[in-house]
PDB file of C-alpha atoms in Angstrom:
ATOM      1  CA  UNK A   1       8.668 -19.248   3.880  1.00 84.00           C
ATOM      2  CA  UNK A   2       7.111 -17.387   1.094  1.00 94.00           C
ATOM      3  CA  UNK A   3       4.612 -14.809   0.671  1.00 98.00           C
ATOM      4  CA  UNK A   4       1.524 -13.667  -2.157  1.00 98.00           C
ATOM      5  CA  UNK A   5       1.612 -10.277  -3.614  1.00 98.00           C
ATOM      6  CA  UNK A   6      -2.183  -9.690  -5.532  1.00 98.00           C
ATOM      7  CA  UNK A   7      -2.715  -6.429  -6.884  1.00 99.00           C
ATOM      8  CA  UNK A   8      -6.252  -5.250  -6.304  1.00 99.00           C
ATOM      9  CA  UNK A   9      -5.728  -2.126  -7.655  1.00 98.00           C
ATOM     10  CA  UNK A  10      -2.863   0.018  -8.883  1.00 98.00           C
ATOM     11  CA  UNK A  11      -4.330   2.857 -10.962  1.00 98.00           C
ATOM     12  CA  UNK A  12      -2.144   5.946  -9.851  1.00 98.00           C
ATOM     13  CA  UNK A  13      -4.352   9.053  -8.273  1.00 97.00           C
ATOM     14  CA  UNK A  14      -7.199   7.901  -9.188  1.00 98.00           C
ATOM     15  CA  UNK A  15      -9.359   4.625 -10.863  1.00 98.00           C
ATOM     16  CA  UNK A  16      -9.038   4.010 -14.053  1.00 97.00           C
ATOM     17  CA  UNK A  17     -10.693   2.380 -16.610  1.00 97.00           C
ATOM     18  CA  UNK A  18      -9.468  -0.874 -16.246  1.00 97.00           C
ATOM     19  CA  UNK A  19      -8.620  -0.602 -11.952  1.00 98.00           C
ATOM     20  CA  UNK A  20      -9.195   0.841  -9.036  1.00 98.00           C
ATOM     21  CA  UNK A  21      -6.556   2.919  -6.989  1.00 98.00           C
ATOM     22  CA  UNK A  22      -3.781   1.416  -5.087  1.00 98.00           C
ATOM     23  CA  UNK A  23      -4.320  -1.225  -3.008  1.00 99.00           C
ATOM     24  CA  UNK A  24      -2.412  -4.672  -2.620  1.00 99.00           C
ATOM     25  CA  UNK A  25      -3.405  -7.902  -0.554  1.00 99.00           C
ATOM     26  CA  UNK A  26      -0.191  -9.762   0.812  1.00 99.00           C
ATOM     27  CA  UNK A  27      -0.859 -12.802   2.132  1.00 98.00           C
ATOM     28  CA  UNK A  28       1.505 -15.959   3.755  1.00 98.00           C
ATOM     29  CA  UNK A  29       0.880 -19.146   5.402  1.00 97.00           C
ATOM     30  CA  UNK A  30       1.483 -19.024   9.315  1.00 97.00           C
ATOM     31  CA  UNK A  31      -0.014 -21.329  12.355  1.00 94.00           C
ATOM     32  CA  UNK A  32      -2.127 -23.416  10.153  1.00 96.00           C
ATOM     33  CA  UNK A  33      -4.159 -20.648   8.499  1.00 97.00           C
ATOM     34  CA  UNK A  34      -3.302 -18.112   5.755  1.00 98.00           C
ATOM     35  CA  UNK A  35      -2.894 -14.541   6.907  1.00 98.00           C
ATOM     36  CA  UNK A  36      -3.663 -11.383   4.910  1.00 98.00           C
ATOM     37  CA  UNK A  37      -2.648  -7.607   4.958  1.00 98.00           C
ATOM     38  CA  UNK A  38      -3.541  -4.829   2.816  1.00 99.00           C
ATOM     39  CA  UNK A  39      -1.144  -1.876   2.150  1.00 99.00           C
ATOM     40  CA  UNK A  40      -3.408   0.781   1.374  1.00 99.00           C
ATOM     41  CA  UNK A  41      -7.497   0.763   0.470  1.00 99.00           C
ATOM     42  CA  UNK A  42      -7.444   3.496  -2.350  1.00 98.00           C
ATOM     43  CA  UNK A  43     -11.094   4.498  -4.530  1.00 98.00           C
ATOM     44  CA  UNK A  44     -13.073   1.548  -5.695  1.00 98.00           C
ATOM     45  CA  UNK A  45     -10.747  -1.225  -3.670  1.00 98.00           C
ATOM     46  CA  UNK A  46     -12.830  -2.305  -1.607  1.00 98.00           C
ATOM     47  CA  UNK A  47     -14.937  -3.624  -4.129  1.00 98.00           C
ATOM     48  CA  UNK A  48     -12.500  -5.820  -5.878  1.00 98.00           C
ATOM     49  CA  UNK A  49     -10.984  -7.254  -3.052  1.00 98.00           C
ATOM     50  CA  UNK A  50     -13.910  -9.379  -2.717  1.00 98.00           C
ATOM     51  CA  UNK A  51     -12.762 -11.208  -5.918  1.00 98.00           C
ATOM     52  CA  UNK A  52      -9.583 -12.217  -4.024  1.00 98.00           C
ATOM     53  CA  UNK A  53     -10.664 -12.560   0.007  1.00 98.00           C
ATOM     54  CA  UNK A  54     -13.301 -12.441   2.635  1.00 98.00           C
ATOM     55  CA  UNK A  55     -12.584  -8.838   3.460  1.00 98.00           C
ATOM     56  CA  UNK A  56     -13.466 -10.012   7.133  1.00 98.00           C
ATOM     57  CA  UNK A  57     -10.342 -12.064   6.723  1.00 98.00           C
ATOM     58  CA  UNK A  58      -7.795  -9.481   6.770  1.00 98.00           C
ATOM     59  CA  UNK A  59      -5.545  -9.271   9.611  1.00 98.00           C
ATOM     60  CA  UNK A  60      -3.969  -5.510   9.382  1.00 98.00           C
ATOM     61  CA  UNK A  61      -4.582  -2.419   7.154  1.00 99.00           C
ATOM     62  CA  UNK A  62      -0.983  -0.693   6.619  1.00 99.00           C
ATOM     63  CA  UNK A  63      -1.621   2.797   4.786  1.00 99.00           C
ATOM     64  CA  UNK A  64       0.887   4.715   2.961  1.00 98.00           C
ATOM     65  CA  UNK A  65      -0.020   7.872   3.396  1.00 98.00           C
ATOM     66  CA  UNK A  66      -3.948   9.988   3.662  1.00 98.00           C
ATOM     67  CA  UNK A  67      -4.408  10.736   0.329  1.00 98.00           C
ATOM     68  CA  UNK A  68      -7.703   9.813  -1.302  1.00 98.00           C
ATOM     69  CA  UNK A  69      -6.650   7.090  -3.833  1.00 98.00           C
ATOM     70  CA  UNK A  70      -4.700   5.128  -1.299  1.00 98.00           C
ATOM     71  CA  UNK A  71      -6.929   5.427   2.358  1.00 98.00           C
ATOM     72  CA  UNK A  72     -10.718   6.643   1.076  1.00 98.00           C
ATOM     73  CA  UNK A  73     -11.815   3.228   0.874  1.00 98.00           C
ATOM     74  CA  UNK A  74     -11.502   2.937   4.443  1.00 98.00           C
ATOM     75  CA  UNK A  75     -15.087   4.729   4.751  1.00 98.00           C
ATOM     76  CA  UNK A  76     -16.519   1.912   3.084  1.00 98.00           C
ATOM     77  CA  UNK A  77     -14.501  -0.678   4.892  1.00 98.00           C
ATOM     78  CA  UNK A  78     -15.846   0.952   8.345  1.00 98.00           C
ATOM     79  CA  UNK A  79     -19.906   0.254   7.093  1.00 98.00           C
ATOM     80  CA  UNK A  80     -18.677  -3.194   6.308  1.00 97.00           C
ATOM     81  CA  UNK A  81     -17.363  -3.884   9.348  1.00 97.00           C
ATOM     82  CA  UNK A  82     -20.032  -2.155  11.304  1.00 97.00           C
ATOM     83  CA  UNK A  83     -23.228  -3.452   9.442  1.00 96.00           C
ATOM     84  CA  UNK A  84     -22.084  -6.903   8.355  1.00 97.00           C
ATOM     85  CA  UNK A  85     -25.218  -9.200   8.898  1.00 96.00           C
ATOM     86  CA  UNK A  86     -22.655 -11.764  10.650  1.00 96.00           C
ATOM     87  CA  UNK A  87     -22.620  -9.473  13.888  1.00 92.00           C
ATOM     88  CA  UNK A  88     -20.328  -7.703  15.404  1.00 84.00           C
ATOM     89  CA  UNK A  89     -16.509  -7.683  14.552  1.00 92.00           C
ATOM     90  CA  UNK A  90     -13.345  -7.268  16.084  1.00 95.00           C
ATOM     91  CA  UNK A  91     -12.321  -4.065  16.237  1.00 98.00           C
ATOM     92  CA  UNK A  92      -8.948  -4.465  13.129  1.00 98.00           C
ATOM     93  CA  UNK A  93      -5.533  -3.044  12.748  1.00 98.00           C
ATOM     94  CA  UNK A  94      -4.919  -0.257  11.272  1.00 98.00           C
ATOM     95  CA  UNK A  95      -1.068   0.680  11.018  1.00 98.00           C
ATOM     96  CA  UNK A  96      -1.017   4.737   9.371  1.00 98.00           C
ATOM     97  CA  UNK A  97       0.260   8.341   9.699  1.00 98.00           C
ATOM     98  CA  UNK A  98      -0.498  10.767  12.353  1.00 97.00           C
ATOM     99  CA  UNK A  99      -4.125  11.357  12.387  1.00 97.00           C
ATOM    100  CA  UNK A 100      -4.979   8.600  10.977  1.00 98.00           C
ATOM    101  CA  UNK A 101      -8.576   8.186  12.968  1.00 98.00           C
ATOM    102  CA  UNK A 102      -9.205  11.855  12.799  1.00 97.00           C
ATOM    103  CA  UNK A 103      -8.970  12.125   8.912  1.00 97.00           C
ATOM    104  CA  UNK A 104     -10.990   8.747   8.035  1.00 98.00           C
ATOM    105  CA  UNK A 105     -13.448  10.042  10.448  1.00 98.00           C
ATOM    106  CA  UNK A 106     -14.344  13.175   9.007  1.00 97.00           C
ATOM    107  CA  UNK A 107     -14.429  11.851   5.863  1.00 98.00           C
ATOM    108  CA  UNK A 108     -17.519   9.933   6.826  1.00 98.00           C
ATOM    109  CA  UNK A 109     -18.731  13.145   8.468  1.00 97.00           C
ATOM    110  CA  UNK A 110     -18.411  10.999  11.870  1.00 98.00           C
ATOM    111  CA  UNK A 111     -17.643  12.674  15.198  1.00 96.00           C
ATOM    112  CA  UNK A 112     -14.059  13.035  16.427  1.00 91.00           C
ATOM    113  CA  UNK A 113     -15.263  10.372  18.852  1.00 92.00           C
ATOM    114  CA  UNK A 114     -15.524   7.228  18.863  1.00 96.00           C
ATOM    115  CA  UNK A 115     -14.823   8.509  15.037  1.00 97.00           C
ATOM    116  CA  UNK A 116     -14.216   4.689  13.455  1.00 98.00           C
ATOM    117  CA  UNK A 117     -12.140   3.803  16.954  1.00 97.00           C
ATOM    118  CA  UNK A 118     -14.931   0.719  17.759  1.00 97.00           C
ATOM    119  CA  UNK A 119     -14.072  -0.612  14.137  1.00 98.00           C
ATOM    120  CA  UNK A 120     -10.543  -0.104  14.151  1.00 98.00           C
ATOM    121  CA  UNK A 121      -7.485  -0.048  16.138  1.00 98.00           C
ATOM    122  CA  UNK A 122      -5.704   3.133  14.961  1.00 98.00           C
ATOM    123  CA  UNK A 123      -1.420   2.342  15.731  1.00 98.00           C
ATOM    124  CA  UNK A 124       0.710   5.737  13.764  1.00 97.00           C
ATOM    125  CA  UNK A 125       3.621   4.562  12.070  1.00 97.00           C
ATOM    126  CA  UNK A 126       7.035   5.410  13.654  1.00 94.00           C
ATOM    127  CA  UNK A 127      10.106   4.414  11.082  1.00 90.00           C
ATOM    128  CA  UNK A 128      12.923   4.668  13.659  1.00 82.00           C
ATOM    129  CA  UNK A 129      10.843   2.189  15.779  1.00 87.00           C
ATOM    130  CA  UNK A 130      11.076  -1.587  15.651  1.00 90.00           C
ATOM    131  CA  UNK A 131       9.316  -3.096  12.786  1.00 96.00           C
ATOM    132  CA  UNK A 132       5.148  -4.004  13.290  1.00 98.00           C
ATOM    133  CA  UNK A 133       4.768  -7.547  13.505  1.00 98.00           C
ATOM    134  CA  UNK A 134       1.782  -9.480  12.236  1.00 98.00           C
ATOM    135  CA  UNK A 135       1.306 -13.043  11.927  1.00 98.00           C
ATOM    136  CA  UNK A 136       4.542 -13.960  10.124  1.00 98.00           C
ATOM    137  CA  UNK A 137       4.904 -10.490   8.641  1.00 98.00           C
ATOM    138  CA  UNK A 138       7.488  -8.372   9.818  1.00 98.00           C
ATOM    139  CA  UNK A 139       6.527  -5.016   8.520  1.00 98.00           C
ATOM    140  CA  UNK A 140       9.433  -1.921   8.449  1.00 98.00           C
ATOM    141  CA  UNK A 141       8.245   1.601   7.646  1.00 98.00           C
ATOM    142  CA  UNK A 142      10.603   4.037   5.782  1.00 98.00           C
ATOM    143  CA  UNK A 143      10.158   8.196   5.624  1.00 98.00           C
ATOM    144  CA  UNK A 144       9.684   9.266   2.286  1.00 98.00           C
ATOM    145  CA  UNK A 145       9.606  12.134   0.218  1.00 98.00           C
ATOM    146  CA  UNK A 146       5.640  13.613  -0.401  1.00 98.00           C
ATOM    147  CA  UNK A 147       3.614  16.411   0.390  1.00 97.00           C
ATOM    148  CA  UNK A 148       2.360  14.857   2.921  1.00 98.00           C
ATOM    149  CA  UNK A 149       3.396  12.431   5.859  1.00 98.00           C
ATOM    150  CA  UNK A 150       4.237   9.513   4.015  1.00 98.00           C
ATOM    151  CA  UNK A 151       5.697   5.916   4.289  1.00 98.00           C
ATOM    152  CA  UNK A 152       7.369   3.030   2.057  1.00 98.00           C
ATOM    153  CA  UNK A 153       6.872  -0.661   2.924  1.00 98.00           C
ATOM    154  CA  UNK A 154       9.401  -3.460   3.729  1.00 98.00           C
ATOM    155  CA  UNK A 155       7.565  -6.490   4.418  1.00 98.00           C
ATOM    156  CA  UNK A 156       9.592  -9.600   5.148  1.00 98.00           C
ATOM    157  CA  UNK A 157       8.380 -13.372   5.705  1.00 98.00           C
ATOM    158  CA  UNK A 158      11.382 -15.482   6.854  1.00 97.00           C
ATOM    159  CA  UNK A 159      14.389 -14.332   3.936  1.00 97.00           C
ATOM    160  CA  UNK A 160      11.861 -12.630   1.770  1.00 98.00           C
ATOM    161  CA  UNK A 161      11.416  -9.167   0.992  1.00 98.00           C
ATOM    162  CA  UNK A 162       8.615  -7.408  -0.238  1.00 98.00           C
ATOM    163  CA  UNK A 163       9.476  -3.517  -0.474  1.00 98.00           C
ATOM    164  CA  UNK A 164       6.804  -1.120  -1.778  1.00 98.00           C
ATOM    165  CA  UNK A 165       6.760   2.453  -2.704  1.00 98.00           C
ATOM    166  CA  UNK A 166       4.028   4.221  -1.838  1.00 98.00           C
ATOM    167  CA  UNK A 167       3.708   7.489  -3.093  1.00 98.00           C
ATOM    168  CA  UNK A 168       7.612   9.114  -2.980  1.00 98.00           C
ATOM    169  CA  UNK A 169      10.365  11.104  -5.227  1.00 98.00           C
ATOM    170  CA  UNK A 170      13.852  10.164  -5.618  1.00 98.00           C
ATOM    171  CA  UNK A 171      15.255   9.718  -1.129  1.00 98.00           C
ATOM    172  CA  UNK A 172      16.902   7.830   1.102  1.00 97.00           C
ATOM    173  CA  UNK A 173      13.383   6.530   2.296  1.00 97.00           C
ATOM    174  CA  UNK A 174      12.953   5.094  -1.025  1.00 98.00           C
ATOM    175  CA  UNK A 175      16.701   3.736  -1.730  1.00 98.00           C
ATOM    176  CA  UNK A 176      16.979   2.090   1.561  1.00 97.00           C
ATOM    177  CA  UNK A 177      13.162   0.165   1.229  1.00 98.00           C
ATOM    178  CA  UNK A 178      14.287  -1.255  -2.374  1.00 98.00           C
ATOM    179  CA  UNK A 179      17.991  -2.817  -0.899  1.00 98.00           C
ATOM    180  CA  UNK A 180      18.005  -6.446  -1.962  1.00 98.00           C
ATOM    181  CA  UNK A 181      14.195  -6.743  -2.578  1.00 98.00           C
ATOM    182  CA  UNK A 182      13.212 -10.240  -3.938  1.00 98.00           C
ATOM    183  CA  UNK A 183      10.265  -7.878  -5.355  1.00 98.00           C
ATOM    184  CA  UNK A 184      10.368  -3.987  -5.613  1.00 99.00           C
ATOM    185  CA  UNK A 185       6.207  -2.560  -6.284  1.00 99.00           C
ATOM    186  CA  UNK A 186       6.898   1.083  -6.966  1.00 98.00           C
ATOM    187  CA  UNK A 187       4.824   4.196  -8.092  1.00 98.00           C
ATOM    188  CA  UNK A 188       5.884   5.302 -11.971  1.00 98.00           C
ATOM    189  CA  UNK A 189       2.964   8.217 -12.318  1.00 98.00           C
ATOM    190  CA  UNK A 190       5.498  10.782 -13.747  1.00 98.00           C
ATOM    191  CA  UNK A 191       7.325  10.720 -17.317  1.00 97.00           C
ATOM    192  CA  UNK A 192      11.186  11.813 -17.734  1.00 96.00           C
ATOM    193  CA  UNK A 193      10.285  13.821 -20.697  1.00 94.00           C
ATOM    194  CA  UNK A 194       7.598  16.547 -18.344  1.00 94.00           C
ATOM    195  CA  UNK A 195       8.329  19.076 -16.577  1.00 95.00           C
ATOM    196  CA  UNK A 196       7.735  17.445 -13.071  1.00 96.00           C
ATOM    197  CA  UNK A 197       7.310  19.572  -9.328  1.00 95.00           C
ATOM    198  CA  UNK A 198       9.964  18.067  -7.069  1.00 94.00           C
ATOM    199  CA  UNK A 199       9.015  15.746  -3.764  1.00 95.00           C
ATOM    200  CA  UNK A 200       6.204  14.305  -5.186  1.00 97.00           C
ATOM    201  CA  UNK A 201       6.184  11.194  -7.518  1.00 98.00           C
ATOM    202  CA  UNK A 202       8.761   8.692  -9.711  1.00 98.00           C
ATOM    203  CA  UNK A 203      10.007   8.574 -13.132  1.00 98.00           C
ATOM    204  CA  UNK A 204      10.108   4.680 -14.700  1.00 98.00           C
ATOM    205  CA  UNK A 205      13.826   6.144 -15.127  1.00 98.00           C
ATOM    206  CA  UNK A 206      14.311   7.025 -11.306  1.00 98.00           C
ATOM    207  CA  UNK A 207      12.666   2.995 -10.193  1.00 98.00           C
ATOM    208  CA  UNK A 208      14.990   1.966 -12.861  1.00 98.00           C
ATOM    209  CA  UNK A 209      18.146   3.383 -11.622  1.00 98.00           C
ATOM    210  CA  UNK A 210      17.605   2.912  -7.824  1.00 98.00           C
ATOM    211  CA  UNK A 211      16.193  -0.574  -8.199  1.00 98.00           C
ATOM    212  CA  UNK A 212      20.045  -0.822  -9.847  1.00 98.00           C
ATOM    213  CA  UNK A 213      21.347   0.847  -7.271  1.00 98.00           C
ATOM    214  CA  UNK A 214      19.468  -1.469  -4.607  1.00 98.00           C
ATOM    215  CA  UNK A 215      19.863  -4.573  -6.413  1.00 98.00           C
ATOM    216  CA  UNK A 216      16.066  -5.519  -6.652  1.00 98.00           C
ATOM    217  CA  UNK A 217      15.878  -8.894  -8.025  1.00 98.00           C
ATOM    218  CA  UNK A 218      12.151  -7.782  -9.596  1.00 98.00           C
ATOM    219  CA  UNK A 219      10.536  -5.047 -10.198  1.00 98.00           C
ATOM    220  CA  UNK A 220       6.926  -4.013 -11.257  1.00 99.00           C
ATOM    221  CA  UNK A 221       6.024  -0.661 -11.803  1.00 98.00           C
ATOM    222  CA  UNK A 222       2.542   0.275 -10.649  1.00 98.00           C
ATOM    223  CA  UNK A 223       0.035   4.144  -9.517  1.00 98.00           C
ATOM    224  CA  UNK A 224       0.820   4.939 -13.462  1.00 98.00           C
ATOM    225  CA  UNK A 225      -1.824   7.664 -13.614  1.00 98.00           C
ATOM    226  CA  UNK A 226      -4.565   7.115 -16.291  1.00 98.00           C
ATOM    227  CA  UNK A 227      -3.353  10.204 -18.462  1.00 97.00           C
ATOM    228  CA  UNK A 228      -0.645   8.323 -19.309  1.00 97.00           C
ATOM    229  CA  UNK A 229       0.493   5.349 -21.466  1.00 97.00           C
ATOM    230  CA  UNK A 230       2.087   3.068 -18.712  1.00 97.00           C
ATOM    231  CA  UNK A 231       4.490   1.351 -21.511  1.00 97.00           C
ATOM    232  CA  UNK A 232       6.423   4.512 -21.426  1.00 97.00           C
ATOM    233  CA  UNK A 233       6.941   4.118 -17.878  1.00 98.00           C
ATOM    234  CA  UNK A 234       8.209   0.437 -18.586  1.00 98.00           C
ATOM    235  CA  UNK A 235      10.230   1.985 -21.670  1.00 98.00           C
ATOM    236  CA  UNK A 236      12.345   3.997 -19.506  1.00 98.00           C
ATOM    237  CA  UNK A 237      12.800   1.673 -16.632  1.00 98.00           C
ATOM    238  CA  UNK A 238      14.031  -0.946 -18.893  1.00 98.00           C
ATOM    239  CA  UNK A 239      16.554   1.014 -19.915  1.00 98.00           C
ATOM    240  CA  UNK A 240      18.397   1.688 -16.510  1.00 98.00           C
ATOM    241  CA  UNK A 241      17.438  -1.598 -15.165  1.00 98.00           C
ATOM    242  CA  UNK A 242      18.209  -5.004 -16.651  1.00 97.00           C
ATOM    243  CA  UNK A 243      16.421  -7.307 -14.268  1.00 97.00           C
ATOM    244  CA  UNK A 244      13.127  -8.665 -14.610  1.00 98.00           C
ATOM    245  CA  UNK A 245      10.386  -5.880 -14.854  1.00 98.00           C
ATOM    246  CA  UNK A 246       6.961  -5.503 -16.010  1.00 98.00           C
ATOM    247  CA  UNK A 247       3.979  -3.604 -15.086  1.00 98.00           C
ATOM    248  CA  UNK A 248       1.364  -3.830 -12.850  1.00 98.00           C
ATOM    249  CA  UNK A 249      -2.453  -5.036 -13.556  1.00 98.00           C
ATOM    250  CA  UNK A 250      -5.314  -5.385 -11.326  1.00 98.00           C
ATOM    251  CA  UNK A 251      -5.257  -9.008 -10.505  1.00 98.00           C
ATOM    252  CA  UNK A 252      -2.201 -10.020 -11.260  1.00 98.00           C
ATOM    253  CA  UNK A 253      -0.547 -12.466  -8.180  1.00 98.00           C
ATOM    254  CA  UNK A 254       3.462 -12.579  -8.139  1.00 98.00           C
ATOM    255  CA  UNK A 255       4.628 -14.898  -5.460  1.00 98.00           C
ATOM    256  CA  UNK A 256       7.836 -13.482  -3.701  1.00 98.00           C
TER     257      UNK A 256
END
């Protein structure tokens, strides 16, 4: 069994000129039909994941963490769901941090209740529970270091392993997603060379080293802020880690 990795966006904190903010469709064949999840819906996602699937199609929502450029898109994702002109939908998935409903609500300036609770199913993410299970997706979430709660990906279809970032510094959250990836999608907004604030994003240098570390058969570096050139991101990751490694563009498809 295999899985689909398209990135729909992966401009880091917020769009850029050339994609939106994070947001990644993972898809797999299961029971005669294809399945599809989305690991965060950051600004302007929503859009371009019509290029790639029905967004009526989608099976789960997993979301990082509550920041803007990986949940906001959520808002828009609620009208669709609520005003499509096919009718009414089932109410979807939605695997996030504490609070999850309460935030996405008032950021549609919708009451606490229902809030977006008749559009979605709102599950929190608990790491030291067993992993969420969807379709043929077995989905583990790791702790990781952010302001805010926040939560690396290990998605796994039969022997493969998908492992994604989210939004992290240098922890054991991060080191323990990457172990043995077959693919290893990781945040690169800072540079070595700056004078960076602890907890709070990845150097191309720190992927680099713990995708080493890890042994991560691939790596591709993505949420490289617009402010900076993301080849120096690649520069320094290619010279801690000597596996494949490239960087990520908005509608680019690895299969893992």
């Amino acid at each position: 069994m295999s899985m689909q990795l398209t990135i729909v966006g992966c401009s880091g904190s917020y769009p850029g000129p050339d994609s939106p903010a994070s947001c990644y469709l993972v898809q797999a064949e299961h029971e005669g039909r294809t399945w599809n999840i989305l690991m965060d819906l950051g600004n302007g996602a929503l859009g371009a994941l019509h290029r790639y699937v029905d967004p009526l199609d989608i099976d789960a929502v997993f979301l990082s963490h509550l920041h803007a450029d990986h949940c906001i898109d959520m808002t828009s994702y609620y009208v669709l769901r609520k005003y499509h002109p096919s009718g009414e939908q089932e109410p979807l998935p939605v695997w996030g941090p504490r609070r999850t409903a309460r935030r996405l609500a008032r950021a549609y300036d919708l009451p606490k209740k229902p809030g977006m609770r008749e559009e979605f199913v709102f599950h929190r993410l608990r790491p030291e529970e067993d992993p969420v299970e969807v379709g043929p997706f077995s989905v583990t979430p790791y702790a990781v270091d952010h302001p805010v709660e926040a939560y690396a990906f290990r998605v796994q279809v039969g022997d493969r392993v998908l492992a994604y970032s989210g939004d992290t510094g240098p922890c054991a959250g991060f080191d323990a997603v990457a172990q043995e990836a077959d693919l290893l999608l990781a945040e690169a907004s800072f540079v070595s060379s700056a004078d960076n604030p602890p907890s709070l994003h990845l150097t191309g240098a720190e992927v680099g080293e713990t995708a080493s570390r890890a042994g991560a058969a691939r790596v591709v570096l993505t949420h490289v802020p617009p402010w900076h050139d993301p080849f120096d991101a690649l520069a320094e990751a290619k010279a801690v880690y000597d596996g494949p490694l490239e960087l990520a563009s908005a509608g680019t498809v690895y299969d893992v």
